[in-house]
Short mmCIF file of C-alpha atoms and ligand atoms in Angstrom, two decimals:
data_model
loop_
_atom_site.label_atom_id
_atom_site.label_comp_id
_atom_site.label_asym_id
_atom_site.label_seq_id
_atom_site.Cartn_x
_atom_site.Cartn_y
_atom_site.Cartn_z
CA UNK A 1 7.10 23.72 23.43
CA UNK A 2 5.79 21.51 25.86
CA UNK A 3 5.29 18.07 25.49
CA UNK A 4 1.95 17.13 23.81
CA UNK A 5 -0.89 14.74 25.37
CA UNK A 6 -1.80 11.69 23.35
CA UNK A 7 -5.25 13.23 23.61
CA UNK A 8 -3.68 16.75 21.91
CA UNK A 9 -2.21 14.87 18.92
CA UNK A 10 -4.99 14.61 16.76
CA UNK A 11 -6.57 17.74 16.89
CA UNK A 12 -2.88 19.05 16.69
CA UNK A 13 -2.58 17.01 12.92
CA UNK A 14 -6.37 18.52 12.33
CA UNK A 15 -5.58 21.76 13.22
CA UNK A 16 -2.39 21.85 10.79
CA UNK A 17 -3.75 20.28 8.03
CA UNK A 18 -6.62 22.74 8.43
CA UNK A 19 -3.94 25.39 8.20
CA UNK A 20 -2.05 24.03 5.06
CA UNK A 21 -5.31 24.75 3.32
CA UNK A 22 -5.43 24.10 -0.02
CA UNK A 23 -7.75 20.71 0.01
CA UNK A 24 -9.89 20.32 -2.66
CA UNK A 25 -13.76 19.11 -1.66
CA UNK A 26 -14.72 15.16 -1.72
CA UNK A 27 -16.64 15.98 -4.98
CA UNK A 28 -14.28 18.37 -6.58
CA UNK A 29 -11.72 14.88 -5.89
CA UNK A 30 -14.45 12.92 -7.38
CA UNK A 31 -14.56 14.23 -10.92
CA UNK A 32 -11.04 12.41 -11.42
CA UNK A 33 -10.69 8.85 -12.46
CA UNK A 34 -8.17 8.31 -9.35
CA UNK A 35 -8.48 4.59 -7.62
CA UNK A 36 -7.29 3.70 -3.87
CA UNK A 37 -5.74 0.20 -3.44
CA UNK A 38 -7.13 -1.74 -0.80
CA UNK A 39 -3.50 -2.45 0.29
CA UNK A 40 -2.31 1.01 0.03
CA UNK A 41 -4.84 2.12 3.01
CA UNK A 42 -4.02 -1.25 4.74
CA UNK A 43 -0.35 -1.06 4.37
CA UNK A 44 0.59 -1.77 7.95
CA UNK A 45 4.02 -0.93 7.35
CA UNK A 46 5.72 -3.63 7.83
CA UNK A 47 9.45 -4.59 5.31
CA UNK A 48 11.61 -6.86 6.00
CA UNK A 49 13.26 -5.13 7.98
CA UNK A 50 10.40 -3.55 9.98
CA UNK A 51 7.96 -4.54 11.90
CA UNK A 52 4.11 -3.29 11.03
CA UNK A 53 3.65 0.18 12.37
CA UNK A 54 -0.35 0.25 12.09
CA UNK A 55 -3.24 -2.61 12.94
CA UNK A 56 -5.12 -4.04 10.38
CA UNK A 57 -7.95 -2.17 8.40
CA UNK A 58 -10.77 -3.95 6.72
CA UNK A 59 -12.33 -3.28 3.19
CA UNK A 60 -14.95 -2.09 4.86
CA UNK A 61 -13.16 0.67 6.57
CA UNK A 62 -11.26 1.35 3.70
CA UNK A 63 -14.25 2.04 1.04
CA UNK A 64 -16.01 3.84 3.72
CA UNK A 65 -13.46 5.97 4.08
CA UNK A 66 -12.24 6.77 0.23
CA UNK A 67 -16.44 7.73 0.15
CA UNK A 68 -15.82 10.45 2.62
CA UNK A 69 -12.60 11.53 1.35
CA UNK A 70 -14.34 11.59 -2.49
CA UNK A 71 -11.62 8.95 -3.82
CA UNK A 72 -14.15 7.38 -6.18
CA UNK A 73 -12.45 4.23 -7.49
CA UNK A 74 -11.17 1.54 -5.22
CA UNK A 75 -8.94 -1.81 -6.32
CA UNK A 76 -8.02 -4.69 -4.61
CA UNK A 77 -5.72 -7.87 -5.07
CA UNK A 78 -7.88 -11.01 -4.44
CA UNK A 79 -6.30 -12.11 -1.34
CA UNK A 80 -6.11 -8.25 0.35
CA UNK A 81 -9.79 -9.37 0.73
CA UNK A 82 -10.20 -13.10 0.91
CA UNK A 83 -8.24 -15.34 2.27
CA UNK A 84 -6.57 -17.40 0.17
CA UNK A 85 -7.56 -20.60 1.55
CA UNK A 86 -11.44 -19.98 0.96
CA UNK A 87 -10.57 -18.16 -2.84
CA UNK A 88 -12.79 -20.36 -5.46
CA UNK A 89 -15.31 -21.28 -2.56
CA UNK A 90 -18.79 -20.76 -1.59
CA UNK A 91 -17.26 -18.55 1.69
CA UNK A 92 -15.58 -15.47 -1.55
CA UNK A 93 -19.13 -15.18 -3.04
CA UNK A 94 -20.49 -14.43 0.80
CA UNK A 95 -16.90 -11.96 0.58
CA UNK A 96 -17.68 -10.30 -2.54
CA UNK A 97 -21.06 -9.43 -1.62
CA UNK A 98 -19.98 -7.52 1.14
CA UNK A 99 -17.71 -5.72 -0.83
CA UNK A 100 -20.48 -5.24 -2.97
CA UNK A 101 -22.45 -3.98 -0.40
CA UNK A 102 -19.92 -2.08 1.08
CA UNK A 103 -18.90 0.06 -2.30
CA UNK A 104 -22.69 0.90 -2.92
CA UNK A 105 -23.30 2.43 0.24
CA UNK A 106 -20.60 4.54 0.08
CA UNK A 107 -20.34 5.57 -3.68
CA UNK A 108 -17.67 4.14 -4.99
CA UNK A 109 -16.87 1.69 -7.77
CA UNK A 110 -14.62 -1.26 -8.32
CA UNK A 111 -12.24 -0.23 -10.95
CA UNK A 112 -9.36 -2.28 -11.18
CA UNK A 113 -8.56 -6.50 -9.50
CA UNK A 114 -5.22 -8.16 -9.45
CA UNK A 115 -4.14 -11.10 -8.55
CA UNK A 116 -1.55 -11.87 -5.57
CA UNK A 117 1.21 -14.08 -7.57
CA UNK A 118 4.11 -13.16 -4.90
CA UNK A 119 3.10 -13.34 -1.35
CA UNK A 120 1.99 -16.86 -0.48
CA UNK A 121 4.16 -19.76 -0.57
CA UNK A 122 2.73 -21.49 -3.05
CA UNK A 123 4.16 -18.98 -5.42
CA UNK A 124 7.72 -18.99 -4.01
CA UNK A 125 8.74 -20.44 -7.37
CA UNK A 126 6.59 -17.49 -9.33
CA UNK A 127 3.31 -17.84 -10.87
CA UNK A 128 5.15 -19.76 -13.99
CA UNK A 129 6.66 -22.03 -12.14
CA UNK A 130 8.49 -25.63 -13.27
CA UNK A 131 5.07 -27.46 -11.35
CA UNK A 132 2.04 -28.58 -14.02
CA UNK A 133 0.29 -28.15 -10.28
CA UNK A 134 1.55 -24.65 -9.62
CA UNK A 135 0.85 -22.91 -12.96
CA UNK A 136 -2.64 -24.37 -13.14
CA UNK A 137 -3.53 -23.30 -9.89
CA UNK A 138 -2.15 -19.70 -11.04
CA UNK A 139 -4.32 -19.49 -14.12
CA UNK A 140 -7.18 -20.66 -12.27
CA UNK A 141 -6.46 -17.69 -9.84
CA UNK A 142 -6.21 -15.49 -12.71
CA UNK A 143 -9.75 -16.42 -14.19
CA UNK A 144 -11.07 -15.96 -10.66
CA UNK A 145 -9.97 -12.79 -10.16
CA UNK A 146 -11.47 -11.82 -13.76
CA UNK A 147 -14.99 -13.01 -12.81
CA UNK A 148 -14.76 -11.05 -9.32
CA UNK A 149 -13.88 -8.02 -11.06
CA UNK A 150 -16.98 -8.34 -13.75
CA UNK A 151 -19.40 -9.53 -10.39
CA UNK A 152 -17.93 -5.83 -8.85
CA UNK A 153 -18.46 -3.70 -12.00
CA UNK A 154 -13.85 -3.29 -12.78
CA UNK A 155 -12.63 -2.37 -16.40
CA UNK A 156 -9.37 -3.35 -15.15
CA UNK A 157 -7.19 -6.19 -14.31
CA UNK A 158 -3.56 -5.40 -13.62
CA UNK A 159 -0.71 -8.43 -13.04
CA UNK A 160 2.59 -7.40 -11.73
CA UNK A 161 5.18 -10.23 -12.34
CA UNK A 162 7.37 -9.59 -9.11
CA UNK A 163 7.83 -12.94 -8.93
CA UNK A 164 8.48 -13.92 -12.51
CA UNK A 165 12.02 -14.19 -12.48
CA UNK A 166 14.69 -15.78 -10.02
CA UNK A 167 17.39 -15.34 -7.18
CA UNK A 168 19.44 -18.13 -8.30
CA UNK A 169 21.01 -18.16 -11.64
CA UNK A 170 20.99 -20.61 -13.72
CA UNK A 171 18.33 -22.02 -12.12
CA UNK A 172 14.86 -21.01 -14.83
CA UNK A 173 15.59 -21.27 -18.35
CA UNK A 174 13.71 -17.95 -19.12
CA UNK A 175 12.00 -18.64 -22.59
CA UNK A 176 10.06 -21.42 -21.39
CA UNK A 177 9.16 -19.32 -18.13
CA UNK A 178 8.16 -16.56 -20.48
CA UNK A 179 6.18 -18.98 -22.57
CA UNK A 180 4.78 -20.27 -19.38
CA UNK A 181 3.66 -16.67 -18.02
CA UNK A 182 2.09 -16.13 -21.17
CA UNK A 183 0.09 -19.19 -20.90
CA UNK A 184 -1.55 -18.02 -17.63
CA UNK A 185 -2.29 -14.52 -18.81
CA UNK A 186 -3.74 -16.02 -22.03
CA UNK A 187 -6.14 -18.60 -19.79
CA UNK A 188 -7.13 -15.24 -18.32
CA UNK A 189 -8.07 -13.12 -21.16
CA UNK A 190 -10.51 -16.80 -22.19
CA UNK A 191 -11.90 -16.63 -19.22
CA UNK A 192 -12.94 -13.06 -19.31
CA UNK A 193 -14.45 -13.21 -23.14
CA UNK A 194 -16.74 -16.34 -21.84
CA UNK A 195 -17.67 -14.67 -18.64
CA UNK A 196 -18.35 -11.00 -20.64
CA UNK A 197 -20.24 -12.71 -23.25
CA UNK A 198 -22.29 -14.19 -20.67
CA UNK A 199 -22.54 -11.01 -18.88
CA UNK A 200 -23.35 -8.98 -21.45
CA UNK A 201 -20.24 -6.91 -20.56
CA UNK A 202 -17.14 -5.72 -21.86
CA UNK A 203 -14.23 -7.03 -21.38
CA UNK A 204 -11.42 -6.10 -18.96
CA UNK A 205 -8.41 -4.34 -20.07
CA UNK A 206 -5.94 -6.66 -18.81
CA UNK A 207 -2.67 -4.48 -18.12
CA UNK A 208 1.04 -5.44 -17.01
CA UNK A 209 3.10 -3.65 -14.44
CA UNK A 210 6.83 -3.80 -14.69
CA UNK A 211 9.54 -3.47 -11.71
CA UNK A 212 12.95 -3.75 -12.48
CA UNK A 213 14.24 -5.15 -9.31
CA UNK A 214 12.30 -7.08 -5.96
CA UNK A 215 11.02 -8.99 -4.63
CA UNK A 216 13.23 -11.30 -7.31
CA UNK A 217 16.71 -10.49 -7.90
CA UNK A 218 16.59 -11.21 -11.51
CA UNK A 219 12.73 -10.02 -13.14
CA UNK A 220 11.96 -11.34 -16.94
CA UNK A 221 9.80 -8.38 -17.52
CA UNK A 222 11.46 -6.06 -15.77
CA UNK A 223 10.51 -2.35 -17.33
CA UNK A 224 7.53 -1.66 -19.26
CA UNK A 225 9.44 -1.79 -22.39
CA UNK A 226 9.97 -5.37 -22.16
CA UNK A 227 6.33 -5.52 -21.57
CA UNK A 228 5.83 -4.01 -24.42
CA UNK A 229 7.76 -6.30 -26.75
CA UNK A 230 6.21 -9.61 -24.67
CA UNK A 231 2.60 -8.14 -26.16
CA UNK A 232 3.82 -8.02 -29.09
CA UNK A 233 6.00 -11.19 -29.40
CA UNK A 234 3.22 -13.69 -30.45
CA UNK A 235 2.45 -15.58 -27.53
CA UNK A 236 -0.15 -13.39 -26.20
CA UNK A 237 -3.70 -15.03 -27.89
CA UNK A 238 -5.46 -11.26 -27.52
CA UNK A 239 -2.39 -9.10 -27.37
CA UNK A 240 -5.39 -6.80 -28.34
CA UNK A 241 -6.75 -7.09 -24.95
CA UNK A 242 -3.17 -6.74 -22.99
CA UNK A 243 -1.58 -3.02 -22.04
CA UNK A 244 0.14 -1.92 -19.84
CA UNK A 245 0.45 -0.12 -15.95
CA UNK A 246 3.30 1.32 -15.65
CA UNK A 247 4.22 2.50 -12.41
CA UNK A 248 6.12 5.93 -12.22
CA UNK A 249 8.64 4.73 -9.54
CA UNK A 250 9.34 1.55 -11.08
CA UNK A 251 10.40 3.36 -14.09
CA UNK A 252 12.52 5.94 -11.86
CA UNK A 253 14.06 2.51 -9.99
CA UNK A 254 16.06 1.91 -13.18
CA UNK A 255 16.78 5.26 -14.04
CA UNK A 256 14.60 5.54 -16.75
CA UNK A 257 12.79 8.84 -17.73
CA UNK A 258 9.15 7.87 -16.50
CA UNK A 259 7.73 10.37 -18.61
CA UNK A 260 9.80 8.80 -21.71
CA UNK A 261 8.60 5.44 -20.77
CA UNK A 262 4.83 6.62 -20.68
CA UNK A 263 5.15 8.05 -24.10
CA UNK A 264 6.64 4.97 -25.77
CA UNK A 265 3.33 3.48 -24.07
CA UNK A 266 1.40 6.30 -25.57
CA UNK A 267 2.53 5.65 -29.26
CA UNK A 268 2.21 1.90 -28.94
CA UNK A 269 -1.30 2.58 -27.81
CA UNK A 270 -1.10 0.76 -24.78
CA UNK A 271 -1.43 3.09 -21.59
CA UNK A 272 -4.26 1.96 -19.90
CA UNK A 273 -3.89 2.02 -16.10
CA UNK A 274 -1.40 4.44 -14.55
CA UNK A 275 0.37 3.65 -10.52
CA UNK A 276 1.05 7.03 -8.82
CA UNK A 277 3.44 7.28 -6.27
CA UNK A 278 6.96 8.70 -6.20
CA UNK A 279 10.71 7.83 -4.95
CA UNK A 280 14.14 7.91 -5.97
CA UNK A 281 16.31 6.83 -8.95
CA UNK A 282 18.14 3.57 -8.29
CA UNK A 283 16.72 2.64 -4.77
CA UNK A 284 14.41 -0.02 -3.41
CA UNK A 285 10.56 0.58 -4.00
CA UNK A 286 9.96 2.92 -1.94
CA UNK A 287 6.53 3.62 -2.93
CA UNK A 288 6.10 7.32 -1.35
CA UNK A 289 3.18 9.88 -2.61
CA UNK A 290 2.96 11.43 -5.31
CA UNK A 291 4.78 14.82 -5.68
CA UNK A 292 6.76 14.31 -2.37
CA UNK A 293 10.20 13.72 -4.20
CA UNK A 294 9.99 14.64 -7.60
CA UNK A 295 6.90 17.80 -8.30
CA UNK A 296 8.86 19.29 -11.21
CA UNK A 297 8.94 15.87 -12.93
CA UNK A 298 5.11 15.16 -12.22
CA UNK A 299 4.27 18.05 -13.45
CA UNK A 300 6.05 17.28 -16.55
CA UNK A 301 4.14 13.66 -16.45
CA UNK A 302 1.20 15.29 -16.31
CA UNK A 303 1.55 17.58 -18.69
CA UNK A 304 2.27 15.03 -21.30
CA UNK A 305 -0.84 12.80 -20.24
CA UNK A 306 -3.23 16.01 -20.50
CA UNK A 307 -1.75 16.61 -23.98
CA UNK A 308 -2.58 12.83 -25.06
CA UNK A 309 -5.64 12.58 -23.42
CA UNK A 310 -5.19 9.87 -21.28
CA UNK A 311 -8.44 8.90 -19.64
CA UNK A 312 -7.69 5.69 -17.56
CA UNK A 313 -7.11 5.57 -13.70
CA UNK A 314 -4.48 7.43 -11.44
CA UNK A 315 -4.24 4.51 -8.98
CA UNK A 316 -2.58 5.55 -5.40
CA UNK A 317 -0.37 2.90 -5.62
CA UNK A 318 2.27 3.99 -2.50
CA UNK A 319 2.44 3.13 1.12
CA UNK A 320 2.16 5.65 3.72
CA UNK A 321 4.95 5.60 5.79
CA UNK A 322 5.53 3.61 9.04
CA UNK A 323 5.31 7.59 11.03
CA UNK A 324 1.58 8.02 9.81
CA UNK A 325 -1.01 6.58 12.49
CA UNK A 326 -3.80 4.55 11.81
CA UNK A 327 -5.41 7.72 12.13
CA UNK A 328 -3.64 10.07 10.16
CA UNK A 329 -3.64 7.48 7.07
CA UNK A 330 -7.00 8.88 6.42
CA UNK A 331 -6.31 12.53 7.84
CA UNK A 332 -3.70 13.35 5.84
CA UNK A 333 -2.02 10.96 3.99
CA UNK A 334 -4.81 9.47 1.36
CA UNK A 335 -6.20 13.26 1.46
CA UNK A 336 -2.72 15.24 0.59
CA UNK A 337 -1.75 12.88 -1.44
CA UNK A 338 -5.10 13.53 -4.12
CA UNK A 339 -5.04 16.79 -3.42
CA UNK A 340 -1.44 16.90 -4.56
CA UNK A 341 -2.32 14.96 -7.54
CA UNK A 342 -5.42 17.01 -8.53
CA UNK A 343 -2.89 20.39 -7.69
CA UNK A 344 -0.57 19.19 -10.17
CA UNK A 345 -3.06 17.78 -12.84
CA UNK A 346 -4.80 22.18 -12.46
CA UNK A 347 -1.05 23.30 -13.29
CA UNK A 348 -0.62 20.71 -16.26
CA UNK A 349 -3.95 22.66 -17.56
CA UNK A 350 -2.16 25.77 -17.18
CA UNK A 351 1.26 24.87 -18.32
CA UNK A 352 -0.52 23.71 -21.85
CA UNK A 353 -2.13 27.54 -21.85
CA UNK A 354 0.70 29.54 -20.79
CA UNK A 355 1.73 32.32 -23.16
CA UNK A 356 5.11 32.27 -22.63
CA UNK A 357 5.74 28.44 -23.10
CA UNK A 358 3.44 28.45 -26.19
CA UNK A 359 5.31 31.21 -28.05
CA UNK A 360 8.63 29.59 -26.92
CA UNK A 361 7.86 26.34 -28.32
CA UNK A 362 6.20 27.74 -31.18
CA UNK A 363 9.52 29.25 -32.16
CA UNK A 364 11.91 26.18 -31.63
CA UNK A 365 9.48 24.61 -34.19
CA UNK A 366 9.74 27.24 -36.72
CA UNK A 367 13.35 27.18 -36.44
CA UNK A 368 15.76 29.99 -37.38
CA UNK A 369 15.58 31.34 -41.61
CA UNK A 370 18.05 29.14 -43.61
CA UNK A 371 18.31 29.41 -47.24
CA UNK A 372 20.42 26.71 -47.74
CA UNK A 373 19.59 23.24 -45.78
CA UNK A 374 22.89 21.99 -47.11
CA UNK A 375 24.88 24.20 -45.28
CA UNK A 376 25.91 22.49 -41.62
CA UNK A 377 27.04 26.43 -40.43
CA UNK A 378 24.26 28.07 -41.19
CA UNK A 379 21.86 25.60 -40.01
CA UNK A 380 23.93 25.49 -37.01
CA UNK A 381 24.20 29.69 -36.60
CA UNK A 382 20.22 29.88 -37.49
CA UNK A 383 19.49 27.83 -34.53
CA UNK A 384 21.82 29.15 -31.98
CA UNK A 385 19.80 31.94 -29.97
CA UNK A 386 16.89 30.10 -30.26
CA UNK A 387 18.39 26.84 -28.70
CA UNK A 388 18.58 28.79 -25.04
CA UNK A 389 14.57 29.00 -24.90
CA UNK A 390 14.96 25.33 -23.57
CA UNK A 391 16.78 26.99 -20.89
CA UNK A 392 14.34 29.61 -19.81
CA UNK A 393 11.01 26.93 -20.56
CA UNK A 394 12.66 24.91 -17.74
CA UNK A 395 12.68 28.23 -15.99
CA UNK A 396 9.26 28.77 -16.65
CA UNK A 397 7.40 25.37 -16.16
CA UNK A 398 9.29 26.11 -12.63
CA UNK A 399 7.87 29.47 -12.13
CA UNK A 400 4.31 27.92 -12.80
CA UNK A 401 5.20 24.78 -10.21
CA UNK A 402 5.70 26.95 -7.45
CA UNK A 403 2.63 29.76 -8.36
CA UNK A 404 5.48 32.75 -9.69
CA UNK A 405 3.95 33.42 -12.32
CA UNK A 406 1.06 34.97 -10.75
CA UNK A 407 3.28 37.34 -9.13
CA UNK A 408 5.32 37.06 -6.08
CA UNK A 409 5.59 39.28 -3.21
CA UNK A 410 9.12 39.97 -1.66
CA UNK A 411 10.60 39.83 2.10
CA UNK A 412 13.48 41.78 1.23
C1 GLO B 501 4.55 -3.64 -6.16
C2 GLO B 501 3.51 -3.23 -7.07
C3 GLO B 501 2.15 -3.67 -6.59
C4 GLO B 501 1.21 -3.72 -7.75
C5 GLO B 501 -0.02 -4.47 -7.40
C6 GLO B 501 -1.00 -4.47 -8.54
O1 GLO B 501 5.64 -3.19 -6.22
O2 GLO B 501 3.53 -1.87 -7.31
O3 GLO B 501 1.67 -2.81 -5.61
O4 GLO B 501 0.91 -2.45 -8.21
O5 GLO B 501 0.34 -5.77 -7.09
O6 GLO B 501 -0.94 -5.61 -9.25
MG1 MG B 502 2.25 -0.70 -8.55
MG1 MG B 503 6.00 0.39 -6.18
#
């Protein structure tokens, strides 16, 4: 092949993507409860060891373009949008009314705020740090976000405690930081009852995201387990109004099961806010689209959140990588990446009516015939056979992953 012109390459990516086929339509998209991140679209691609790969994008661009593409939720952290030395000023209402502005003329809503506890330097200690100074600013953060998200319509405030934790050991004695954290989130949830009540609104769902590891070496809450016991440890005022967002690739960083993780979540009641993305087991977060690393497992995922009914957001939360373009962040990435998600979500629906996996499970619950449930060998013997269906449902859910059930035609 020749070399391509600059001027070739994007109606090369069009062309291809064309050919993949497969896309679902903006509205078809719409009909999910799936969220873009401000930062995910403005991820410029930039670690610490790289430098950014992309220019900027503004909110603007960003919710015009989730409109087109039918993404119908967006989120934002407070400072992905306003600067954080005009936050709690007269210059963020003139902000948020753009972004106001901004999601009604393109169709799409405000779902979920957060607040950015682990970028500027004022956190460099965490948002519960040793400073009277530092942790009041934080809360008063926190109640600011709360009242932007009820001015833009959210449900949803997340807070991911990246920060809450330390590099040097020794150094945070880690009840009083706990007791500390829970302080802040507590000044939050206040905040939101006063502002709902005077709004005549709800009030958020205020959920918790866990990562095991970065950007502290050591993280208090560090998988959404621990979350879970922190709600329920008695120095939450409304643990009634805390859950959880767990993120599936900061479950995978520690090695954990995601899909085991999301149904301890499920029984405690408290999945509320889902972060979609994918990566590997044990490595950094790497934060790629969902279904590029792990399909079988999201399937799985999915399959267990159709069963339960799980009706809160699928947020994008993943960074397309420092190869996409500026242009192909909205040509390809934000679009393959629902469309993968919405493919996945069609085949949970089909999993749950498949035939074969119905009957199969059907008969590992009925068991084998055993007339004495004393017996250890012939509860053992009545079970054998029946044992290898797990075998050939792995074979199965595999078959439906990759379309073979419907039939597959041969080369050879
Ligand atoms: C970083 C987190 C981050 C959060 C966001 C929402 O690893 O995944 O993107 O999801 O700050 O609070
Ligand atoms: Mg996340
Ligand atoms: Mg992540």
């Amino acid at each position: 092949m020749n070399p391509i012109p600059t001027s070739e390459q994007r109606p090369l990516i069009d062309r291809l993507t064309r050919v993949c086929g497969g896309a679902y339509t903006p509205e078809q998209r719409r009909k999910f409860f799936i969220s873009g991140p401000q930062w995910a679209a403005a991820y410029e691609g930039q670690a610490l060891f790289h430098a950014p790969t992309r220019s900027p994008v503004g909110f603007e661009e960003v919710i015009r373009h989730y409109g087109e593409l039918g993404i119908g939720h967006w989120a934002t952290h407070d400072t992905d949008v306003i600067p954080a030395d005009v936050l709690m000023t007269g210059e963020q209402d003139a902000i948020v009314e753009r972004i106001d502005m901004a999601l009604r003329n393109n169709g799409v809503a405000c779902s979920m705020v957060t607040t950015e506890t682990f970028h500027h330097a004022v956190f460099a200690g965490g948002p519960a740090a040793e400073s009277p100074h530092v942790r009041e600013y934080a809360a008063a953060r926190l109640a600011n976000t709360v009242n932007i998200g009820h001015r833009l319509g959210a449900r949803y405030a997340v807070y991911w405690p990246g920060s809450l934790g330390y590099q040097i050991q020794g150094a945070v004695e880690e009840t009083q930081t706990l007791r500390w954290y829970a302080d802040g989130l507590n000044a939050a949830c206040e905040a939101d009852i006063a502002t709902a009540a005077k709004l005549g609104r709800p009030t958020l769902k205020h959920c918790l995201e866990a990562k095991p590891f970065e950007p502290q070496a050591e993280i208090l809450l560090p998988t959404s387990d621990a979350m879970l016991s922190f709600i329920a440890s008695g120095l939450l005022t409304h643990p009634e109004m805390v859950g959880l967002n767990p993120e599936y690739l900061h479950e995978l960083m520690w090695g954990c099961a995601p899909r085991a993780a999301l149904a301890r979540a499920i029984l405690a009641g408290k999945l509320w806010h889902f972060d979609i993305n994918d990566g590997y087991r044990l490595k950094h977060d790497v934060d790629i689209a969902v279904g590029l690393v792990n399909p079988l497992d999201w399937l799985n995922v999915l399959v267990l959140l159709r069963s339960h009914g799980y009706n809160g957001p699928f947020n994008l939360d993943y960074k397309p990588p420092r190869t996409t373009s500026n242009y192909g962040v909205f040509a390809v990435s934000f679009p393959t990446a629902v469309d993968r998600f919405i493919s996945l979500w069609e085949m949970a629906g089909e999993v749950l009516e498949d035939p074969v996996l119905r009957e199969a499970t059907d008969a590992l619950k009925a068991g084998g015939v055993v007339t004495n449930s004393k017996d250890v060998r012939e509860i053992t013997e009545a079970n054998k056979e029946l044992l290898t269906l797990h075998e050939l449902i792995g074979h199965r859910l595999f078959q439906i992953l990759l379309g073979l059930h419907k039939g597959r035609s041969y080369s050879l």
